[in-house]
PDB file of C-alpha atoms in Angstrom:
ATOM      1  CA  MET H 123      47.430   1.512  50.809  1.00  0.00           C
ATOM      2  CA  LYS H 124      45.340   4.662  50.874  1.00  0.00           C
ATOM      3  CA  ILE H 125      42.009   4.747  49.036  1.00  0.00           C
ATOM      4  CA  LYS H 126      41.897   7.352  46.223  1.00  0.00           C
ATOM      5  CA  ASN H 127      39.019   9.739  45.620  1.00  0.00           C
ATOM      6  CA  VAL H 128      37.847  11.310  42.367  1.00  0.00           C
ATOM      7  CA  ASN H 129      38.788  14.902  41.523  1.00  0.00           C
ATOM      8  CA  LYS H 130      36.747  18.062  42.187  1.00  0.00           C
ATOM      9  CA  LYS H 131      35.109  18.116  38.737  1.00  0.00           C
ATOM     10  CA  ALA H 132      33.969  14.504  39.060  1.00  0.00           C
ATOM     11  CA  THR H 133      32.817  15.191  42.627  1.00  0.00           C
ATOM     12  CA  ALA H 134      30.688  18.113  41.420  1.00  0.00           C
ATOM     13  CA  ARG H 135      29.135  15.916  38.711  1.00  0.00           C
ATOM     14  CA  LEU H 136      28.363  13.126  41.194  1.00  0.00           C
ATOM     15  CA  GLU H 137      26.849  15.617  43.633  1.00  0.00           C
ATOM     16  CA  ALA H 138      24.592  16.900  40.826  1.00  0.00           C
ATOM     17  CA  LEU H 139      23.446  13.356  40.040  1.00  0.00           C
ATOM     18  CA  ILE H 140      22.383  12.619  43.636  1.00  0.00           C
ATOM     19  CA  ARG H 141      20.660  15.949  44.280  1.00  0.00           C
ATOM     20  CA  GLY H 142      17.445  15.237  46.191  1.00  0.00           C
ATOM     21  CA  MET H 143      18.325  11.618  46.956  1.00  0.00           C
ATOM     22  CA  ASP H 144      17.882  11.531  50.720  1.00  0.00           C
ATOM     23  CA  GLN H 145      16.678   8.024  51.544  1.00  0.00           C
ATOM     24  CA  PRO H 146      18.225   4.605  50.888  1.00  0.00           C
ATOM     25  CA  GLY H 147      16.373   3.125  47.930  1.00  0.00           C
ATOM     26  CA  ASP H 148      15.977   6.480  46.144  1.00  0.00           C
ATOM     27  CA  ALA H 149      16.761   6.133  42.442  1.00  0.00           C
ATOM     28  CA  LYS H 150      16.844   8.263  39.311  1.00  0.00           C
ATOM     29  CA  LYS H 151      16.852   7.257  35.652  1.00  0.00           C
ATOM     30  CA  TRP H 152      17.446   9.190  32.461  1.00  0.00           C
ATOM     31  CA  GLY H 153      16.825   7.675  29.020  1.00  0.00           C
ATOM     32  CA  GLU H 154      15.013   4.559  27.868  1.00  0.00           C
ATOM     33  CA  THR H 155      16.141   0.932  27.744  1.00  0.00           C
ATOM     34  CA  GLY H 156      16.540  -0.179  24.139  1.00  0.00           C
ATOM     35  CA  GLY H 157      17.364   3.291  22.848  1.00  0.00           C
ATOM     36  CA  ALA H 158      20.455   4.293  20.902  1.00  0.00           C
ATOM     37  CA  ILE H 159      22.141   5.349  24.150  1.00  0.00           C
ATOM     38  CA  MET H 160      21.931   3.207  27.271  1.00  0.00           C
ATOM     39  CA  PRO H 161      19.977   4.745  30.173  1.00  0.00           C
ATOM     40  CA  LEU H 162      21.794   6.369  33.070  1.00  0.00           C
ATOM     41  CA  VAL H 163      20.680   5.142  36.497  1.00  0.00           C
ATOM     42  CA  VAL H 164      21.698   6.373  39.952  1.00  0.00           C
ATOM     43  CA  ASP H 165      20.760   4.448  43.111  1.00  0.00           C
ATOM     44  CA  TYR H 166      21.229   5.395  46.754  1.00  0.00           C
ATOM     45  CA  LEU H 167      22.162   1.997  48.164  1.00  0.00           C
ATOM     46  CA  GLY H 168      22.277   3.039  51.812  1.00  0.00           C
ATOM     47  CA  PRO H 169      24.740   3.737  54.593  1.00  0.00           C
ATOM     48  CA  ALA H 170      28.169   2.127  54.487  1.00  0.00           C
ATOM     49  CA  GLN H 171      29.267   0.066  57.490  1.00  0.00           C
ATOM     50  CA  CYS H 172      32.552   1.975  57.479  1.00  0.00           C
ATOM     51  CA  GLY H 173      30.756   5.340  57.558  1.00  0.00           C
ATOM     52  CA  GLY H 174      29.472   7.397  54.670  1.00  0.00           C
ATOM     53  CA  LYS H 175      26.904   6.498  52.017  1.00  0.00           C
ATOM     54  CA  LEU H 176      26.912   4.103  49.064  1.00  0.00           C
ATOM     55  CA  PHE H 177      25.697   5.113  45.601  1.00  0.00           C
ATOM     56  CA  ALA H 178      25.681   3.201  42.319  1.00  0.00           C
ATOM     57  CA  VAL H 179      26.001   5.001  38.984  1.00  0.00           C
ATOM     58  CA  SER H 180      25.317   2.785  35.982  1.00  0.00           C
ATOM     59  CA  GLN H 181      24.390   2.467  32.394  1.00  0.00           C
ATOM     60  CA  PHE H 182      22.304  -0.546  31.402  1.00  0.00           C
ATOM     61  CA  GLY H 183      21.769  -2.367  28.140  1.00  0.00           C
ATOM     62  CA  MET H 184      19.743  -5.454  27.280  1.00  0.00           C
ATOM     63  CA  GLU H 185      21.050  -8.762  25.992  1.00  0.00           C
ATOM     64  CA  ASN H 186      18.759 -11.741  25.504  1.00  0.00           C
ATOM     65  CA  GLY H 187      16.226 -10.074  27.817  1.00  0.00           C
ATOM     66  CA  ASP H 188      18.733  -9.555  30.636  1.00  0.00           C
ATOM     67  CA  LEU H 189      19.790  -6.174  31.995  1.00  0.00           C
ATOM     68  CA  MET H 190      23.520  -5.744  31.556  1.00  0.00           C
ATOM     69  CA  ARG H 191      25.585  -3.177  33.458  1.00  0.00           C
ATOM     70  CA  ASP H 192      27.914  -1.354  31.088  1.00  0.00           C
ATOM     71  CA  PRO H 193      29.467  -0.117  33.342  1.00  0.00           C
ATOM     72  CA  GLU H 194      28.409   0.320  36.945  1.00  0.00           C
ATOM     73  CA  TYR H 195      30.508   1.987  39.592  1.00  0.00           C
ATOM     74  CA  VAL H 196      29.628   1.791  43.265  1.00  0.00           C
ATOM     75  CA  PHE H 197      30.915   4.782  45.173  1.00  0.00           C
ATOM     76  CA  LEU H 198      31.519   5.438  48.833  1.00  0.00           C
ATOM     77  CA  ARG H 199      30.635   9.072  49.577  1.00  0.00           C
ATOM     78  CA  ARG H 200      32.086  10.595  52.712  1.00  0.00           C
ATOM     79  CA  GLU H 201      32.014  14.113  54.044  1.00  0.00           C
ATOM     80  CA  LYS H 202      34.646  15.720  56.244  1.00  0.00           C
ATOM     81  CA  GLU H 203      34.434  19.306  57.487  1.00  0.00           C
ATOM     82  CA  GLY H 204      31.999  20.196  54.686  1.00  0.00           C
ATOM     83  CA  THR H 205      34.132  18.687  51.913  1.00  0.00           C
ATOM     84  CA  LYS H 206      32.693  15.753  50.000  1.00  0.00           C
ATOM     85  CA  PHE H 207      34.834  12.819  48.887  1.00  0.00           C
ATOM     86  CA  TRP H 208      33.795  10.131  46.397  1.00  0.00           C
ATOM     87  CA  TYR H 209      35.675   6.836  46.248  1.00  0.00           C
ATOM     88  CA  PRO H 210      34.988   4.194  43.584  1.00  0.00           C
ATOM     89  CA  ILE H 211      34.879   0.893  45.466  1.00  0.00           C
ATOM     90  CA  GLU H 212      33.370  -1.532  42.922  1.00  0.00           C
ATOM     91  CA  TYR H 213      33.287  -1.824  39.136  1.00  0.00           C
ATOM     92  CA  THR H 214      31.019  -4.073  37.058  1.00  0.00           C
ATOM     93  CA  ASN H 215      30.748  -4.532  33.302  1.00  0.00           C
ATOM     94  CA  HIS H 216      28.612  -7.521  32.336  1.00  0.00           C
ATOM     95  CA  TYR H 217      29.447  -7.328  28.624  1.00  0.00           C
ATOM     96  CA  VAL H 218      33.083  -8.165  29.328  1.00  0.00           C
ATOM     97  CA  GLY H 219      32.401 -10.344  32.384  1.00  0.00           C
ATOM     98  CA  VAL H 220      34.108  -8.130  34.959  1.00  0.00           C
ATOM     99  CA  CYS H 221      33.163  -7.440  38.561  1.00  0.00           C
ATOM    100  CA  GLN H 222      35.994  -5.941  40.587  1.00  0.00           C
ATOM    101  CA  GLN H 223      35.976  -5.117  44.270  1.00  0.00           C
ATOM    102  CA  LEU H 224      38.291  -2.110  44.178  1.00  0.00           C
ATOM    103  CA  VAL H 225      38.157  -1.748  47.957  1.00  0.00           C
ATOM    104  CA  ILE H 226      37.309  -4.541  50.387  1.00  0.00           C
ATOM    105  CA  PHE H 227      36.074  -3.620  53.844  1.00  0.00           C
ATOM    106  CA  GLY H 228      36.723  -5.983  56.717  1.00  0.00           C
ATOM    107  CA  ALA H 229      35.594  -5.808  60.318  1.00  0.00           C
ATOM    108  CA  ASP H 230      38.613  -3.776  61.377  1.00  0.00           C
ATOM    109  CA  ARG H 231      40.432  -2.802  58.195  1.00  0.00           C
ATOM    110  CA  MET H 232      40.161  -1.853  54.558  1.00  0.00           C
ATOM    111  CA  VAL H 233      42.054  -3.516  51.715  1.00  0.00           C
ATOM    112  CA  VAL H 234      42.571  -1.467  48.552  1.00  0.00           C
ATOM    113  CA  GLN H 235      43.271  -3.106  45.208  1.00  0.00           C
ATOM    114  CA  PRO H 236      45.702  -0.296  44.279  1.00  0.00           C
ATOM    115  CA  SER H 237      46.133  -0.673  40.519  1.00  0.00           C
ATOM    116  CA  ASN H 238      42.433  -1.331  39.860  1.00  0.00           C
ATOM    117  CA  GLN H 239      41.263   1.464  42.135  1.00  0.00           C
ATOM    118  CA  ARG H 240      43.737   3.957  40.603  1.00  0.00           C
ATOM    119  CA  ALA H 241      42.628   2.930  37.091  1.00  0.00           C
ATOM    120  CA  ALA H 242      38.970   3.484  38.029  1.00  0.00           C
ATOM    121  CA  VAL H 243      39.714   6.945  39.425  1.00  0.00           C
ATOM    122  CA  ALA H 244      41.699   7.842  36.290  1.00  0.00           C
ATOM    123  CA  TYR H 245      38.876   6.685  33.986  1.00  0.00           C
ATOM    124  CA  ILE H 246      36.227   8.567  35.965  1.00  0.00           C
ATOM    125  CA  ASN H 247      38.325  11.749  36.210  1.00  0.00           C
ATOM    126  CA  GLY H 248      39.705  11.780  32.687  1.00  0.00           C
ATOM    127  CA  SER H 249      42.883  13.683  31.899  1.00  0.00           C
ATOM    128  CA  SER H 250      44.128  16.537  29.750  1.00  0.00           C
ATOM    129  CA  ASN H 251      43.987  14.314  26.664  1.00  0.00           C
ATOM    130  CA  GLU H 252      41.161  11.923  27.656  1.00  0.00           C
ATOM    131  CA  THR H 253      37.526  12.644  28.457  1.00  0.00           C
ATOM    132  CA  GLY H 254      36.381  11.277  31.822  1.00  0.00           C
ATOM    133  CA  TRP H 255      33.456   8.868  32.154  1.00  0.00           C
ATOM    134  CA  LEU H 256      31.213  11.361  33.971  1.00  0.00           C
ATOM    135  CA  GLU H 257      31.993  14.041  31.390  1.00  0.00           C
ATOM    136  CA  ILE H 258      30.907  11.618  28.646  1.00  0.00           C
ATOM    137  CA  LEU H 259      27.677  10.906  30.547  1.00  0.00           C
ATOM    138  CA  GLU H 260      27.058  14.634  30.879  1.00  0.00           C
ATOM    139  CA  GLN H 261      27.338  15.023  27.093  1.00  0.00           C
ATOM    140  CA  TYR H 262      24.642  12.376  26.578  1.00  0.00           C
ATOM    141  CA  TYR H 263      22.448  13.355  29.534  1.00  0.00           C
ATOM    142  CA  PRO H 264      22.974  17.071  30.279  1.00  0.00           C
ATOM    143  CA  GLU H 265      19.625  17.152  32.093  1.00  0.00           C
ATOM    144  CA  ALA H 266      20.955  14.663  34.670  1.00  0.00           C
ATOM    145  CA  PHE H 267      23.604  17.166  35.705  1.00  0.00           C
ATOM    146  CA  SER H 268      21.347  20.242  35.611  1.00  0.00           C
ATOM    147  CA  GLU H 269      19.556  21.709  38.618  1.00  0.00           C
ATOM    148  CA  SER H 270      16.645  23.015  36.574  1.00  0.00           C
ATOM    149  CA  LEU H 271      15.408  19.724  35.116  1.00  0.00           C
ATOM    150  CA  SER H 272      14.243  16.626  36.952  1.00  0.00           C
ATOM    151  CA  PRO H 273      14.793  13.002  35.917  1.00  0.00           C
ATOM    152  CA  THR H 274      12.225  10.593  34.585  1.00  0.00           C
ATOM    153  CA  GLY H 275      11.494   7.128  35.912  1.00  0.00           C
TER     154      GLY H 275
END
């Protein structure tokens, strides 16, 4: 089964979020924990063993003093001939008790969980009658997707 990537609009939004993130461990945060809207956090996790780079995009809330991902997507970012491709490979939502490996990488192969991975791509992309996850984040945190403003934290 072939791994699916997000569409061009979602790719452009993800590229805006990681602007200036050059080193593993780089992170950005917009918003404050405990506010009306959960903070948006982007982490450069490091290089992927299969090639490319790993990034996490999350929103966090607090429950009983614990940070709760709601949700977090881990993406594999690859580049081929100047074109960037973003693949959701893991989904976590602590409030509903879900952690899904959408793509599992072995020593010599990759296993795709097709229905879960397709559902993640559809949710991130949105559709003609549904707003995508990144588009929703952009409505709450326009500065995160803007070149002219820098993040806090």
